Every structure is written in structure tokens, then in C-alpha cells.
CSV table of C-alpha atoms in Angstrom, one decimal:
chain,number,residue,atom,x,y,z
M,665,UNK,CA,5.9,-28.9,31.6
M,666,UNK,CA,8.9,-31.5,31.3
M,667,UNK,CA,9.0,-30.9,27.8
M,668,UNK,CA,9.6,-27.1,28.3
M,669,UNK,CA,12.8,-28.1,30.3
M,670,UNK,CA,14.2,-29.9,27.4
M,671,UNK,CA,14.0,-27.5,25.2
M,672,UNK,CA,15.2,-24.2,27.1
M,673,UNK,CA,17.8,-23.2,29.7
M,674,UNK,CA,16.5,-23.6,33.5
M,675,UNK,CA,16.8,-19.8,33.3
M,676,UNK,CA,14.6,-19.1,30.5
M,677,UNK,CA,12.0,-21.6,32.2
M,678,UNK,CA,12.1,-19.7,35.0
M,679,UNK,CA,11.6,-16.4,33.6
M,680,UNK,CA,8.7,-18.0,31.4
M,681,UNK,CA,7.2,-19.4,34.7
M,682,UNK,CA,7.5,-15.6,36.4
M,683,UNK,CA,6.1,-14.2,33.6
M,684,UNK,CA,3.0,-16.7,33.4
M,685,UNK,CA,2.1,-16.1,37.0
M,686,UNK,CA,2.2,-12.5,36.9
M,687,UNK,CA,-0.4,-12.8,34.0
M,688,UNK,CA,-2.5,-15.1,35.9
M,689,UNK,CA,-2.2,-12.4,38.8
M,690,UNK,CA,-3.5,-9.7,36.8
M,691,UNK,CA,-6.3,-11.6,35.5
M,692,UNK,CA,-7.4,-12.8,39.3
M,693,UNK,CA,-6.9,-9.3,40.6
M,694,UNK,CA,-9.1,-8.0,37.4
M,695,UNK,CA,-11.9,-10.3,38.5
M,696,UNK,CA,-11.5,-10.4,42.2
M,697,UNK,CA,-12.0,-6.2,42.5
M,698,UNK,CA,-15.2,-6.5,40.8
M,699,UNK,CA,-16.2,-9.5,43.0
M,700,UNK,CA,-15.3,-7.7,46.3
M,701,UNK,CA,-17.0,-4.9,45.2
M,702,UNK,CA,-20.3,-6.5,44.2
M,703,UNK,CA,-20.0,-8.6,47.2
M,704,UNK,CA,-19.7,-5.7,49.8
M,705,UNK,CA,-22.5,-3.9,48.0
M,706,UNK,CA,-24.7,-6.8,48.4
M,707,UNK,CA,-23.6,-7.4,51.6
M,708,UNK,CA,-24.1,-3.9,53.0
M,709,UNK,CA,-27.7,-3.9,51.3
M,710,UNK,CA,-28.5,-7.2,52.7
M,711,UNK,CA,-27.4,-5.8,56.4
M,712,UNK,CA,-28.8,-3.1,55.9
M,713,UNK,CA,-26.0,-1.0,56.5
M,714,UNK,CA,-27.0,1.2,53.6
M,715,UNK,CA,-30.5,1.3,52.2
M,716,UNK,CA,-31.0,-0.8,49.1
M,717,UNK,CA,-33.9,1.9,47.9
M,718,UNK,CA,-31.4,4.4,47.6
M,719,UNK,CA,-28.3,2.2,46.6
M,720,UNK,CA,-29.9,-0.5,45.2
M,721,UNK,CA,-28.0,-4.0,45.1
M,722,UNK,CA,-26.7,-6.4,42.7
M,723,UNK,CA,-29.3,-9.0,43.5
M,724,UNK,CA,-31.9,-6.5,42.7
M,725,UNK,CA,-30.3,-5.4,39.5
M,726,UNK,CA,-30.6,-8.7,38.6
M,727,UNK,CA,-34.2,-9.0,39.4
M,728,UNK,CA,-34.8,-5.9,37.5
M,729,UNK,CA,-33.1,-7.2,34.4
M,730,UNK,CA,-34.5,-10.5,34.3
M,731,UNK,CA,-38.1,-8.5,34.7
M,732,UNK,CA,-37.3,-6.2,31.8
M,733,UNK,CA,-36.3,-9.2,29.7
M,734,UNK,CA,-39.3,-11.0,30.5
M,735,UNK,CA,-41.8,-7.7,29.6
M,736,UNK,CA,-39.8,-7.9,26.6
M,737,UNK,CA,-38.8,-4.2,27.2
M,738,UNK,CA,-35.1,-5.2,27.7
M,739,UNK,CA,-34.3,-5.5,23.8
M,740,UNK,CA,-36.5,-2.7,22.9
M,741,UNK,CA,-34.6,-0.4,25.0
M,742,UNK,CA,-31.1,-1.7,24.5
M,743,UNK,CA,-32.3,-1.8,20.4
M,744,UNK,CA,-33.1,1.9,20.7
M,745,UNK,CA,-30.4,3.2,22.3
M,746,UNK,CA,-27.8,0.9,20.4
M,747,UNK,CA,-29.2,1.9,17.0
M,748,UNK,CA,-28.8,5.7,18.2
M,749,UNK,CA,-25.4,5.6,18.9
M,750,UNK,CA,-24.3,3.2,15.9
M,751,UNK,CA,-26.0,5.6,13.5
M,752,UNK,CA,-24.5,9.0,15.4
M,753,UNK,CA,-21.1,7.0,15.5
M,754,UNK,CA,-21.1,6.2,11.7
M,755,UNK,CA,-22.3,9.7,10.7
M,756,UNK,CA,-20.0,11.2,12.6
M,757,UNK,CA,-17.0,9.3,11.4
M,758,UNK,CA,-17.8,9.6,7.7
M,759,UNK,CA,-18.6,13.3,8.0
M,760,UNK,CA,-15.7,13.9,10.2
M,761,UNK,CA,-13.3,12.0,7.4
M,762,UNK,CA,-14.7,13.9,5.0
M,763,UNK,CA,-14.3,17.1,6.4
M,764,UNK,CA,-10.6,16.2,7.7
M,765,UNK,CA,-9.9,15.5,3.6
M,766,UNK,CA,-11.3,18.8,2.6
M,767,UNK,CA,-9.2,20.6,5.3
M,768,UNK,CA,-6.3,18.7,4.5
M,769,UNK,CA,-6.2,19.7,0.8
M,770,UNK,CA,-6.3,23.3,1.2
M,771,UNK,CA,-4.5,25.1,3.5
M,772,UNK,CA,-6.4,28.4,3.4
M,773,UNK,CA,-9.8,26.4,4.1
M,774,UNK,CA,-7.8,24.9,7.2
M,775,UNK,CA,-6.7,28.1,8.7
M,776,UNK,CA,-10.3,29.5,7.8
M,777,UNK,CA,-12.1,26.8,9.9
M,778,UNK,CA,-9.8,26.6,12.7
M,779,UNK,CA,-11.4,29.1,15.0
M,780,UNK,CA,-14.8,27.8,14.0
M,781,UNK,CA,-13.7,24.0,15.3
M,782,UNK,CA,-12.0,25.2,18.5
M,783,UNK,CA,-15.3,27.0,19.8
M,784,UNK,CA,-17.5,24.3,18.7
M,785,UNK,CA,-14.9,21.8,20.1
M,786,UNK,CA,-14.8,23.6,23.7
M,787,UNK,CA,-18.7,24.4,23.6
M,788,UNK,CA,-20.8,22.0,25.9
M,789,UNK,CA,-22.9,20.6,23.3
M,790,UNK,CA,-25.6,20.1,25.8
M,791,UNK,CA,-26.3,23.9,25.5
M,792,UNK,CA,-28.0,23.1,22.3
M,793,UNK,CA,-30.6,20.9,23.7
M,794,UNK,CA,-33.5,23.2,23.4
M,795,UNK,CA,-32.5,24.5,19.8
M,796,UNK,CA,-32.4,20.7,18.8
M,797,UNK,CA,-35.9,20.0,20.1
M,798,UNK,CA,-37.5,23.0,18.6
M,799,UNK,CA,-35.3,22.5,15.2
M,800,UNK,CA,-35.4,18.8,14.6
M,801,UNK,CA,-38.2,17.6,17.2
M,802,UNK,CA,-38.5,15.1,19.8
M,803,UNK,CA,-38.0,11.8,17.6
M,804,UNK,CA,-34.8,9.9,17.2
M,805,UNK,CA,-33.6,12.2,14.6
M,806,UNK,CA,-32.8,14.7,17.5
M,807,UNK,CA,-30.7,11.9,19.3
M,808,UNK,CA,-28.8,10.8,16.1
M,809,UNK,CA,-28.3,14.7,15.9
M,810,UNK,CA,-27.0,15.1,19.5
M,811,UNK,CA,-24.5,12.1,18.9
M,812,UNK,CA,-23.1,13.1,15.7
M,813,UNK,CA,-22.8,16.9,17.1
M,814,UNK,CA,-20.9,15.7,20.2
M,815,UNK,CA,-18.4,13.3,18.3
M,816,UNK,CA,-17.9,14.9,15.0
M,817,UNK,CA,-15.5,17.7,16.0
M,818,UNK,CA,-13.2,15.4,17.8
M,819,UNK,CA,-13.3,13.1,14.5
M,820,UNK,CA,-12.4,15.9,12.3
M,821,UNK,CA,-9.6,17.2,14.6
M,822,UNK,CA,-7.8,13.8,15.2
M,823,UNK,CA,-8.0,12.5,11.4
M,824,UNK,CA,-6.6,15.8,10.3
M,825,UNK,CA,-3.8,15.7,12.9
M,826,UNK,CA,-3.4,12.2,11.8
M,827,UNK,CA,-3.0,13.4,8.0
M,828,UNK,CA,-0.5,16.2,9.0
M,829,UNK,CA,1.6,14.2,10.9
M,830,UNK,CA,2.4,12.3,7.8
M,831,UNK,CA,6.0,11.7,7.3
M,832,UNK,CA,7.4,14.8,5.2
M,833,UNK,CA,10.4,12.6,3.8
M,834,UNK,CA,7.5,10.4,2.1
M,835,UNK,CA,5.6,13.6,0.9
M,836,UNK,CA,8.8,14.9,-0.7
M,837,UNK,CA,9.5,11.8,-2.4
M,838,UNK,CA,5.7,12.0,-3.9
M,839,UNK,CA,6.0,15.6,-4.7
M,840,UNK,CA,9.0,14.4,-6.9
M,841,UNK,CA,7.4,11.6,-8.3
M,842,UNK,CA,4.7,14.3,-9.7
M,843,UNK,CA,1.9,13.3,-7.8
M,844,UNK,CA,-1.1,15.7,-7.1
M,845,UNK,CA,-3.2,16.1,-4.1
M,846,UNK,CA,-5.9,13.2,-5.0
M,847,UNK,CA,-2.7,10.7,-5.6
M,848,UNK,CA,-1.0,11.9,-2.4
M,849,UNK,CA,-4.1,11.3,-0.4
M,850,UNK,CA,-4.7,7.9,-1.8
M,851,UNK,CA,-1.4,6.4,-2.0
M,852,UNK,CA,0.3,8.5,1.3
M,853,UNK,CA,-2.2,9.8,3.5
M,854,UNK,CA,-5.0,7.6,3.6
M,855,UNK,CA,-2.9,4.6,4.3
M,856,UNK,CA,-0.3,6.2,6.7
M,857,UNK,CA,-3.1,7.4,8.8
M,858,UNK,CA,-4.7,4.3,9.4
M,859,UNK,CA,-3.5,4.1,13.2
M,860,UNK,CA,-4.7,7.4,13.9
M,861,UNK,CA,-8.1,6.7,12.5
M,862,UNK,CA,-8.0,3.4,14.5
M,863,UNK,CA,-7.5,5.7,17.8
M,864,UNK,CA,-10.1,8.2,16.2
M,865,UNK,CA,-12.5,5.6,16.3
M,866,UNK,CA,-11.9,4.3,19.8
M,867,UNK,CA,-12.4,7.9,21.3
M,868,UNK,CA,-15.6,8.5,18.9
M,869,UNK,CA,-17.1,5.3,20.2
M,870,UNK,CA,-17.0,6.7,23.6
M,871,UNK,CA,-18.1,10.2,22.6
M,872,UNK,CA,-21.0,8.6,20.8
M,873,UNK,CA,-22.6,6.8,23.5
M,874,UNK,CA,-22.2,10.3,25.8
M,875,UNK,CA,-24.5,11.9,22.9
M,876,UNK,CA,-27.0,9.1,22.7
M,877,UNK,CA,-27.6,9.0,26.2
M,878,UNK,CA,-27.3,13.0,26.9
M,879,UNK,CA,-30.1,13.0,23.6
M,880,UNK,CA,-32.4,10.5,25.7
M,881,UNK,CA,-32.1,12.7,28.5
M,882,UNK,CA,-33.3,15.6,26.8
M,883,UNK,CA,-36.1,14.0,24.4
M,884,UNK,CA,-36.7,10.2,24.5
M,885,UNK,CA,-39.8,7.9,25.0
M,886,UNK,CA,-37.4,4.9,25.3
M,887,UNK,CA,-33.9,3.8,25.3
M,888,UNK,CA,-31.2,3.2,28.1
M,889,UNK,CA,-31.0,6.7,28.9
M,890,UNK,CA,-34.4,7.4,29.2
M,891,UNK,CA,-34.7,4.3,31.3
M,892,UNK,CA,-32.3,6.1,33.7
M,893,UNK,CA,-33.9,9.2,33.5
M,894,UNK,CA,-37.2,7.8,34.4
M,895,UNK,CA,-35.9,5.5,36.9
M,896,UNK,CA,-34.5,8.8,38.5
M,897,UNK,CA,-37.8,10.7,38.6
M,898,UNK,CA,-39.7,8.1,39.9
M,899,UNK,CA,-37.3,7.0,42.5
M,900,UNK,CA,-36.7,3.5,41.0
M,901,UNK,CA,-32.9,3.3,41.5
M,902,UNK,CA,-32.9,-0.5,40.7
M,903,UNK,CA,-33.7,0.7,37.2
M,904,UNK,CA,-30.9,3.1,37.0
M,905,UNK,CA,-28.6,0.8,38.5
M,906,UNK,CA,-29.9,-1.7,35.8
M,907,UNK,CA,-29.6,0.8,32.8
M,908,UNK,CA,-26.2,1.9,33.7
M,909,UNK,CA,-25.0,-1.8,34.3
M,910,UNK,CA,-26.1,-2.7,30.9
M,911,UNK,CA,-24.7,0.5,29.3
M,912,UNK,CA,-21.4,-0.6,30.7
M,913,UNK,CA,-21.4,-4.1,28.9
M,914,UNK,CA,-22.6,-2.3,25.8
M,915,UNK,CA,-19.7,0.6,26.0
M,916,UNK,CA,-17.3,-2.3,26.7
M,917,UNK,CA,-18.2,-4.5,24.4
M,918,UNK,CA,-18.2,-2.1,21.5
M,919,UNK,CA,-14.9,-0.6,22.5
M,920,UNK,CA,-13.8,-4.4,22.5
M,921,UNK,CA,-14.7,-4.9,18.9
M,922,UNK,CA,-12.8,-1.4,17.6
M,923,UNK,CA,-9.8,-2.9,19.4
M,924,UNK,CA,-10.0,-5.9,17.4
M,925,UNK,CA,-10.6,-4.5,14.3
M,926,UNK,CA,-7.6,-2.4,15.0
M,927,UNK,CA,-5.7,-5.4,15.8
M,928,UNK,CA,-6.8,-6.9,12.2
M,929,UNK,CA,-6.2,-3.9,10.6
M,930,UNK,CA,-2.7,-2.9,11.7
M,931,UNK,CA,-1.4,-6.7,11.7
M,932,UNK,CA,0.2,-5.9,8.2
J,864,UNK,CA,21.4,15.8,-19.9
J,865,UNK,CA,20.8,18.0,-17.2
J,866,UNK,CA,22.2,21.7,-17.2
J,867,UNK,CA,22.1,24.7,-14.9
J,868,UNK,CA,22.6,28.0,-16.7
J,869,UNK,CA,22.8,31.1,-14.2
J,870,UNK,CA,20.5,29.9,-11.7
J,871,UNK,CA,19.3,31.8,-8.7
J,872,UNK,CA,16.7,30.9,-6.4
J,873,UNK,CA,15.2,32.8,-3.3
J,874,UNK,CA,13.3,31.4,-0.4
J,875,UNK,CA,10.6,33.6,0.7
J,876,UNK,CA,9.3,33.5,4.7
J,877,UNK,CA,7.6,36.2,6.8
J,878,UNK,CA,10.8,37.2,8.0
J,879,UNK,CA,12.5,38.1,4.7
J,880,UNK,CA,14.2,36.4,1.6
J,881,UNK,CA,17.0,34.5,1.8
J,882,UNK,CA,19.0,33.5,-1.5
J,883,UNK,CA,19.7,29.7,-1.3
J,884,UNK,CA,21.5,29.5,-5.0
J,885,UNK,CA,23.4,32.3,-6.5
J,886,UNK,CA,24.3,32.4,-10.3
J,887,UNK,CA,25.1,28.8,-10.4
J,888,UNK,CA,25.9,27.1,-13.9
J,889,UNK,CA,27.0,23.3,-14.2
J,890,UNK,CA,26.3,20.6,-16.4
J,891,UNK,CA,25.9,16.6,-15.7
J,892,UNK,CA,26.2,14.7,-19.4
J,893,UNK,CA,24.7,11.4,-20.0
J,894,UNK,CA,26.1,8.7,-18.3
J,895,UNK,CA,27.8,10.9,-16.0
J,896,UNK,CA,27.9,10.4,-11.9
J,897,UNK,CA,28.1,14.0,-10.7
J,898,UNK,CA,28.5,14.8,-7.6
J,899,UNK,CA,27.8,18.2,-5.8
J,900,UNK,CA,29.5,19.3,-2.2
J,901,UNK,CA,29.4,22.0,-0.5
J,902,UNK,CA,29.4,23.3,3.3
J,903,UNK,CA,26.1,21.9,5.1
J,904,UNK,CA,23.1,24.2,4.8
J,905,UNK,CA,24.6,25.5,1.4
J,906,UNK,CA,21.4,24.7,-0.5
J,907,UNK,CA,22.2,21.1,-1.6
J,908,UNK,CA,18.5,20.0,-1.4
J,909,UNK,CA,17.5,23.3,-3.1
J,910,UNK,CA,19.8,22.5,-5.9
J,911,UNK,CA,18.0,19.0,-6.5
J,912,UNK,CA,14.6,20.4,-6.1
J,913,UNK,CA,15.6,22.6,-8.9
J,914,UNK,CA,16.6,19.9,-10.9
J,915,UNK,CA,13.5,17.8,-10.2
J,916,UNK,CA,11.1,20.7,-11.2
J,917,UNK,CA,9.8,20.8,-7.7
J,918,UNK,CA,10.8,24.3,-7.5
J,919,UNK,CA,11.7,26.6,-10.5
J,920,UNK,CA,14.3,29.2,-10.4
J,921,UNK,CA,14.0,32.8,-9.7
J,922,UNK,CA,16.2,33.6,-12.5
J,923,UNK,CA,17.9,31.7,-14.8
J,924,UNK,CA,17.1,28.2,-16.8
J,925,UNK,CA,17.3,24.7,-15.5
J,926,UNK,CA,17.6,22.5,-18.8
J,927,UNK,CA,16.7,18.8,-18.3
J,928,UNK,CA,16.5,16.5,-21.6
J,929,UNK,CA,13.1,15.0,-21.7
J,930,UNK,CA,12.3,11.8,-19.5
J,931,UNK,CA,11.9,11.3,-16.2
J,932,UNK,CA,13.9,12.1,-12.6
J,933,UNK,CA,14.3,9.5,-10.2
J,934,UNK,CA,14.8,10.9,-6.5
J,935,UNK,CA,16.5,9.3,-4.1
J,936,UNK,CA,16.4,10.7,-0.2
J,937,UNK,CA,18.7,10.7,2.9
J,938,UNK,CA,16.0,8.5,4.3
J,939,UNK,CA,14.5,5.6,2.3
J,940,UNK,CA,11.1,7.0,3.0
J,941,UNK,CA,9.8,3.2,2.1
J,942,UNK,CA,6.1,2.8,2.8
J,943,UNK,CA,6.2,0.3,6.0
J,944,UNK,CA,2.5,-0.8,4.9
J,945,UNK,CA,3.3,-2.0,1.5
J,946,UNK,CA,5.7,-5.0,0.7
J,947,UNK,CA,9.0,-4.5,-1.0
J,948,UNK,CA,7.6,-5.5,-4.2
J,949,UNK,CA,4.4,-2.9,-3.9
J,950,UNK,CA,7.3,-0.2,-2.7
J,951,UNK,CA,8.8,-0.9,-6.1
J,952,UNK,CA,5.8,-0.3,-8.1
J,953,UNK,CA,4.8,2.7,-6.3
J,954,UNK,CA,6.1,5.4,-8.7
J,955,UNK,CA,4.5,3.3,-11.7
J,956,UNK,CA,1.4,3.6,-9.8
J,957,UNK,CA,2.0,7.4,-9.4
J,958,UNK,CA,3.1,8.3,-12.8
J,959,UNK,CA,0.7,6.0,-14.1
J,960,UNK,CA,2.9,3.7,-16.1
J,961,UNK,CA,1.6,0.5,-14.2
J,962,UNK,CA,1.5,-1.7,-17.3
J,963,UNK,CA,2.3,-5.3,-17.1
J,964,UNK,CA,6.0,-4.7,-19.2
J,965,UNK,CA,6.6,-2.1,-16.7
J,966,UNK,CA,6.2,-4.2,-13.9
J,967,UNK,CA,8.2,-6.9,-15.2
J,968,UNK,CA,11.0,-4.5,-16.0
J,969,UNK,CA,11.2,-3.4,-12.5
J,970,UNK,CA,10.8,-7.2,-10.9
J,971,UNK,CA,13.5,-8.0,-13.2
J,972,UNK,CA,15.9,-4.9,-12.0
J,973,UNK,CA,15.0,-6.8,-8.5
J,974,UNK,CA,15.9,-9.8,-9.0
J,975,UNK,CA,18.9,-8.7,-10.6
J,976,UNK,CA,20.2,-7.1,-7.6
J,977,UNK,CA,19.1,-9.3,-4.9
J,978,UNK,CA,15.8,-8.4,-4.0
J,979,UNK,CA,14.3,-11.9,-5.1
J,980,UNK,CA,13.8,-13.1,-1.6
J,981,UNK,CA,12.7,-10.2,-0.3
J,982,UNK,CA,9.9,-9.0,-2.8
J,983,UNK,CA,7.0,-10.4,-0.2
J,984,UNK,CA,8.7,-8.8,2.6
J,985,UNK,CA,8.0,-5.6,4.8
J,986,UNK,CA,10.4,-2.9,5.0
J,987,UNK,CA,10.5,-3.3,8.8
J,988,UNK,CA,11.9,-6.9,8.1
J,989,UNK,CA,14.9,-5.8,6.3
J,990,UNK,CA,18.2,-3.9,7.3
J,991,UNK,CA,19.4,-0.8,6.8
J,992,UNK,CA,21.5,-1.2,3.8
J,993,UNK,CA,19.0,-3.8,2.3
J,994,UNK,CA,16.0,-0.8,2.6
J,995,UNK,CA,18.3,2.1,0.9
J,996,UNK,CA,18.9,-0.7,-2.0
J,997,UNK,CA,15.0,-1.3,-2.2
J,998,UNK,CA,14.8,2.7,-2.3
J,999,UNK,CA,17.4,2.5,-5.5
J,1000,UNK,CA,15.4,0.1,-7.1
J,1001,UNK,CA,12.2,2.0,-6.6
J,1002,UNK,CA,13.8,4.8,-8.1
J,1003,UNK,CA,14.6,2.8,-11.0
J,1004,UNK,CA,11.6,1.5,-11.5
J,1005,UNK,CA,9.9,4.1,-13.6
J,1006,UNK,CA,12.8,4.2,-15.6
J,1007,UNK,CA,14.1,7.6,-15.1
J,1008,UNK,CA,16.6,9.4,-17.4
J,1009,UNK,CA,18.6,10.7,-14.5
J,1010,UNK,CA,18.8,9.9,-10.6
J,1011,UNK,CA,18.9,12.8,-8.5
J,1012,UNK,CA,20.4,11.5,-5.2
J,1013,UNK,CA,20.0,13.5,-1.8
J,1014,UNK,CA,22.5,12.2,0.5
J,1015,UNK,CA,21.1,8.7,0.3
J,1016,UNK,CA,24.0,7.1,2.4
J,1017,UNK,CA,24.3,9.5,5.3
J,1018,UNK,CA,21.6,7.7,7.5
J,1019,UNK,CA,23.3,4.5,7.7
J,1020,UNK,CA,26.3,3.4,10.1
J,1021,UNK,CA,29.5,3.9,8.7
J,1022,UNK,CA,30.1,-0.1,7.6
J,1023,UNK,CA,27.0,-0.2,5.9
J,1024,UNK,CA,27.8,3.1,4.2
J,1025,UNK,CA,30.5,1.9,2.3
J,1026,UNK,CA,28.7,-1.3,1.2
J,1027,UNK,CA,25.9,0.7,0.2
J,1028,UNK,CA,27.6,3.5,-1.5
J,1029,UNK,CA,29.9,0.6,-3.6
J,1030,UNK,CA,26.6,-0.8,-4.2
J,1031,UNK,CA,24.5,2.0,-5.5
J,1032,UNK,CA,27.2,2.9,-7.7
J,1033,UNK,CA,27.5,-0.2,-9.3
J,1034,UNK,CA,24.1,-0.4,-10.2
J,1035,UNK,CA,23.8,3.0,-11.7
J,1036,UNK,CA,27.2,2.1,-13.8
J,1037,UNK,CA,25.1,-1.0,-14.7
J,1038,UNK,CA,22.0,0.8,-15.8
J,1039,UNK,CA,24.0,3.3,-17.3
J,1040,UNK,CA,22.1,6.0,-15.6
J,1041,UNK,CA,23.1,9.8,-15.4
J,1042,UNK,CA,23.2,10.7,-11.8
J,1043,UNK,CA,23.8,13.8,-9.6
J,1044,UNK,CA,24.5,12.9,-6.1
J,1045,UNK,CA,24.6,16.2,-3.2
J,1046,UNK,CA,26.5,15.1,-0.2
J,1047,UNK,CA,28.7,16.8,2.3
J,1048,UNK,CA,30.9,14.2,2.3
J,1049,UNK,CA,34.2,14.5,0.3
J,1050,UNK,CA,35.5,11.0,0.4
J,1051,UNK,CA,32.1,9.8,-0.9
J,1052,UNK,CA,32.1,12.2,-3.5
J,1053,UNK,CA,35.5,11.3,-4.8
J,1054,UNK,CA,34.8,7.5,-4.4
J,1055,UNK,CA,31.9,7.8,-6.3
J,1056,UNK,CA,31.9,10.4,-9.4
J,1057,UNK,CA,33.2,11.1,-12.4
J,1058,UNK,CA,33.2,14.8,-11.6
J,1059,UNK,CA,32.8,16.6,-8.4
J,1060,UNK,CA,31.2,20.4,-8.6
J,1061,UNK,CA,32.2,22.5,-5.5
J,1062,UNK,CA,29.7,24.9,-4.0
J,1063,UNK,CA,30.3,27.8,-1.8
J,1064,UNK,CA,28.8,28.4,1.7
J,1065,UNK,CA,25.4,30.1,1.1
J,1066,UNK,CA,23.9,31.4,-1.5
J,1067,UNK,CA,25.5,28.7,-3.4
J,1068,UNK,CA,27.4,29.1,-6.3
J,1069,UNK,CA,30.4,27.4,-8.2
J,1070,UNK,CA,33.8,27.2,-6.8
J,1071,UNK,CA,35.3,24.4,-8.6
J,1072,UNK,CA,34.8,21.4,-10.9
J,1073,UNK,CA,37.0,18.5,-11.0
J,1074,UNK,CA,36.9,15.3,-13.0
J,1075,UNK,CA,37.9,12.4,-11.2
J,1076,UNK,CA,39.5,10.0,-13.8
J,1077,UNK,CA,42.0,7.7,-11.6
J,1078,UNK,CA,41.4,4.6,-9.9
J,1079,UNK,CA,38.9,3.4,-12.8
J,1080,UNK,CA,35.1,3.1,-11.9
J,1081,UNK,CA,35.5,1.3,-8.8
J,1082,UNK,CA,35.0,3.1,-5.6
J,1083,UNK,CA,37.0,0.8,-3.7
J,1084,UNK,CA,40.3,1.3,-6.1
J,1085,UNK,CA,39.8,4.9,-5.8
J,1086,UNK,CA,39.7,4.6,-2.0
J,1087,UNK,CA,43.0,2.6,-2.1
J,1088,UNK,CA,44.8,5.1,-4.8
J,1089,UNK,CA,47.2,7.4,-3.8
J,1090,UNK,CA,45.7,9.8,-5.5
J,1091,UNK,CA,42.6,10.0,-3.2
J,1092,UNK,CA,44.3,11.9,-0.6
J,1093,UNK,CA,45.6,14.5,-2.6
J,1094,UNK,CA,42.5,15.4,-4.1
J,1095,UNK,CA,40.6,15.1,-0.8
J,1096,UNK,CA,43.1,17.7,0.0
J,1097,UNK,CA,42.2,19.7,-2.6
J,1098,UNK,CA,38.6,19.7,-2.3
J,1099,UNK,CA,38.9,20.1,1.4
J,1100,UNK,CA,40.7,23.6,1.0
J,1101,UNK,CA,38.3,24.6,-1.4
J,1102,UNK,CA,35.2,23.7,1.1
J,1103,UNK,CA,37.5,26.4,3.4
J,1104,UNK,CA,37.6,23.6,6.2
């Protein structure tokens, strides 16, 4: 701290100190809120203010997760849901990007596809649940299909919007250089829309989780969505809470991973 | 050499058609710096697009000697994810001329005009004037026969503008390039060009042509010359301002 005073003016040091204080406050508040919620929850359950059979409690959740871990079921369920989500996510992103490229390259195709995309986007995907079961069956493919279906439309729309938002001056420049569609795509559209792609990934990862859990609600024999549905049916709310808690961790982790990739990619 | 001969051009929109250029004829000789001035919205950019071959005339002919045209825009349009060096190589990549020899020439050009220390930097680390210089070197990298300049200084603040204006003129003259500049700035046109072509309001057609000979080739000398104000006055009247 002494060194700091030597390097900067008193005023600047005060500014730095204030900044640091605020940062610490925010971190403490973040963790604090969680601790208070968990603490109150546990307390209410212990003192029987609420019925822990209905509300569960942090200690019961911990016990349930430990039980799942010991029986070896934990990683099986987590692994299955994670695999379904990741597979659906990647297929949706790649498919969405390809369709966006196709729609970008033809104005007519874009106009023709527009009403279909609008309708598919507003359709509640779960309405297709019965059809998916009958057409694709009750295996993991059905869940991956659901995941793709839920996230792909937004991938197409976001990516395409990013392509179209590319600076017109730069487009004119390339045109004047004699660049065709493929060259424009490669040299300008794809690199210029990397920030939008990163945003699309963030939205898509959230939707992929919705898709995979929804898929497991409809058809499944394992996975976190299955645990939640099963727990609800047999009134094991500890199980429901535990699966939800694990889901929070996984979804948060995956989002964090993408945010990290974004930071690395857009750093220049 | 670039020649417009009785060129007409109309834009078509669902609301109807707009005649942008009407029966326009003028020529740019090799090594000449020609400015086209006209009231704003008179179709100056259309004329450059016609010259570049992005648009084809409805009637009439645009003749351009074989060889490439290099287009320089109002905004520098540098690709911010590419370094200065990669930006300069862009036209080589697009025109499939990305040979070691061409790259070497482009780099030599960049070094000659003071970009040596900036080659590995990104555009957002450069000042507005420097960015416009990079844009010019990028335009020159593909060794175009003729440069088409679309108000390349108008996005700059006044001081930078004067500097970049002189800078660009010196580089273009130094490289012995032919240039066609469109602008609405009368003093810029007088300071830079060998010939000023005055256009009417839309549809653009030729009003007058003036050879500018006073003050040598230096924009600074021209601005300081007593002839400057006189020429300015004549052009101003012809533009109807």
C-alpha cells in the first residue's frame, strides 16, 4: 500500500481504494444473498415452520446428492443430460449457421423462408411432443431432436441478423474490389459477425437446456429431467430439488465456459 | 484513362424511377487528378460506381483503360479484426493477386508512406488521419490504374482534413496515379486537382470544366494563391450557391 502512495497522487489512491471497496462489497453481497437464502431455508425446515417433506432443505439436498453419488447414479444421470444438451446445442448451432449462410446468400430464399421461420419461432415446441415420440421413438434421439428444435430457430434468426447488420461501407468496398458472394462471406461476413455468433451461443446454450429437460419430461428413462419428473410423481421433493440444484450448476458452468470463449475470441 | 460518353443512369424503386445521371460526358487522362463537384445529392457516388463498374449505365458508355480501379470511401472501412498489414493485403486476397511480389510491393508502399511502425497494430489504435492513410495504401496495394475517391476526407475534423488532403495528394502524385475525386467541397477540389468538373443538381449533367494550373502541384501553394479565391467564386456561382 505504501508503494501505491508513492506512485500516484493522494486523490488517485482514494479513487482506487473506493473502487476496490465497491468490488469487494459486490462479491460479498453476491455470496451473502445465497448464504442467507440457504440459511433461512434450512432454519425454517429445521424448526418445522415449513414442512421439509414439501420444501426439502439444503441439508436434505446435500444428503440426496451424496446418496446419488454413492450409488453411482449421479454421474449417469448428469452424463446423459449433459450429452443430450451438448449434442443438441452443437447440432443446432451448426445447422442454424448453415441455414443462415444460405438465407444470407439469396434474398429470395430469405423472403420465402421468412413466414416459416416466424411461425416456427412462435410455436411452443412442446406441442410437437407426441409427434416426436411417434416419429422418432422414445430414445435419446428424440430428446436431442427436441433440443435442436427448440434452439435452432433462434440460432438462424440471430446469426442472420448479425450477417445483415454488417457495415454497408465495407460491403461496398469489397464489391468495388470485385468480390463475389463466397469471397464476401469469407473475408467480411464471417469475421465481422463473430461477436453476434458469441451472443447466439449464449442464447442457444440456455435454450438447449430447456430443450433437453423438456425432452426428458416427455420421454426418458434417465437424466436430470427424468429425476425431476420421477421425483415429482413419487413425491420425493428432495430429489426434485437436488436435480434442479445440479442443473443450476451445469447451466451456469456452461454459460461461463462460453463467456470465457467469447473473451478469448474477441480479444483480438 | 477513363471516359464517360453520353452516360445516363436511372435508379429503380417501387415508387418509380429517378434519373440520377443525364447525358454526362467527361474524360480523365492518364496521370490526371480530376475532381467532380456538384450540389449534395446530385449523384456523385453514382458516377463513381459507374466508373468502378459496380453499376452499368442505362444508356451511353463508360470506357476505362484495362486495369483495375481502386475505390476509396468516405469512411475508411478498415476491418477492425485485421492488423494494418492484413488490411493492406485485403485487396490482394480478394483479387487473387496475393503473391510474395505483390505483398512486398504493398509493404514497400506502406513503409515509404510512414506506416512501418503501425503494420502490426489494429485500426482502433490509430488516429483518424492515420486510418485514412492506411485506407489509401490499401487502395494502392493492388496497383490500380485509376483511383476513385468518394469524399475520402469528409469524415475527418478540419485540421486532420487539411493534413490528410495534402498527404493523399502527395502520395497519388508521387505514385503517378490517375485519380477521380467526387466531393462537395469546392476548396478541396481546387487545391487537389488538375481539372475540376462541375455538375448540376440531379439529374447530374455537365455544367463546366476548369483546368487548374496555378500554384504548381502543391495544395498549400494553391490555397495561398490569389487565384484561389477567384476560382472559388467562379465555381460557387456555377454550382448556384
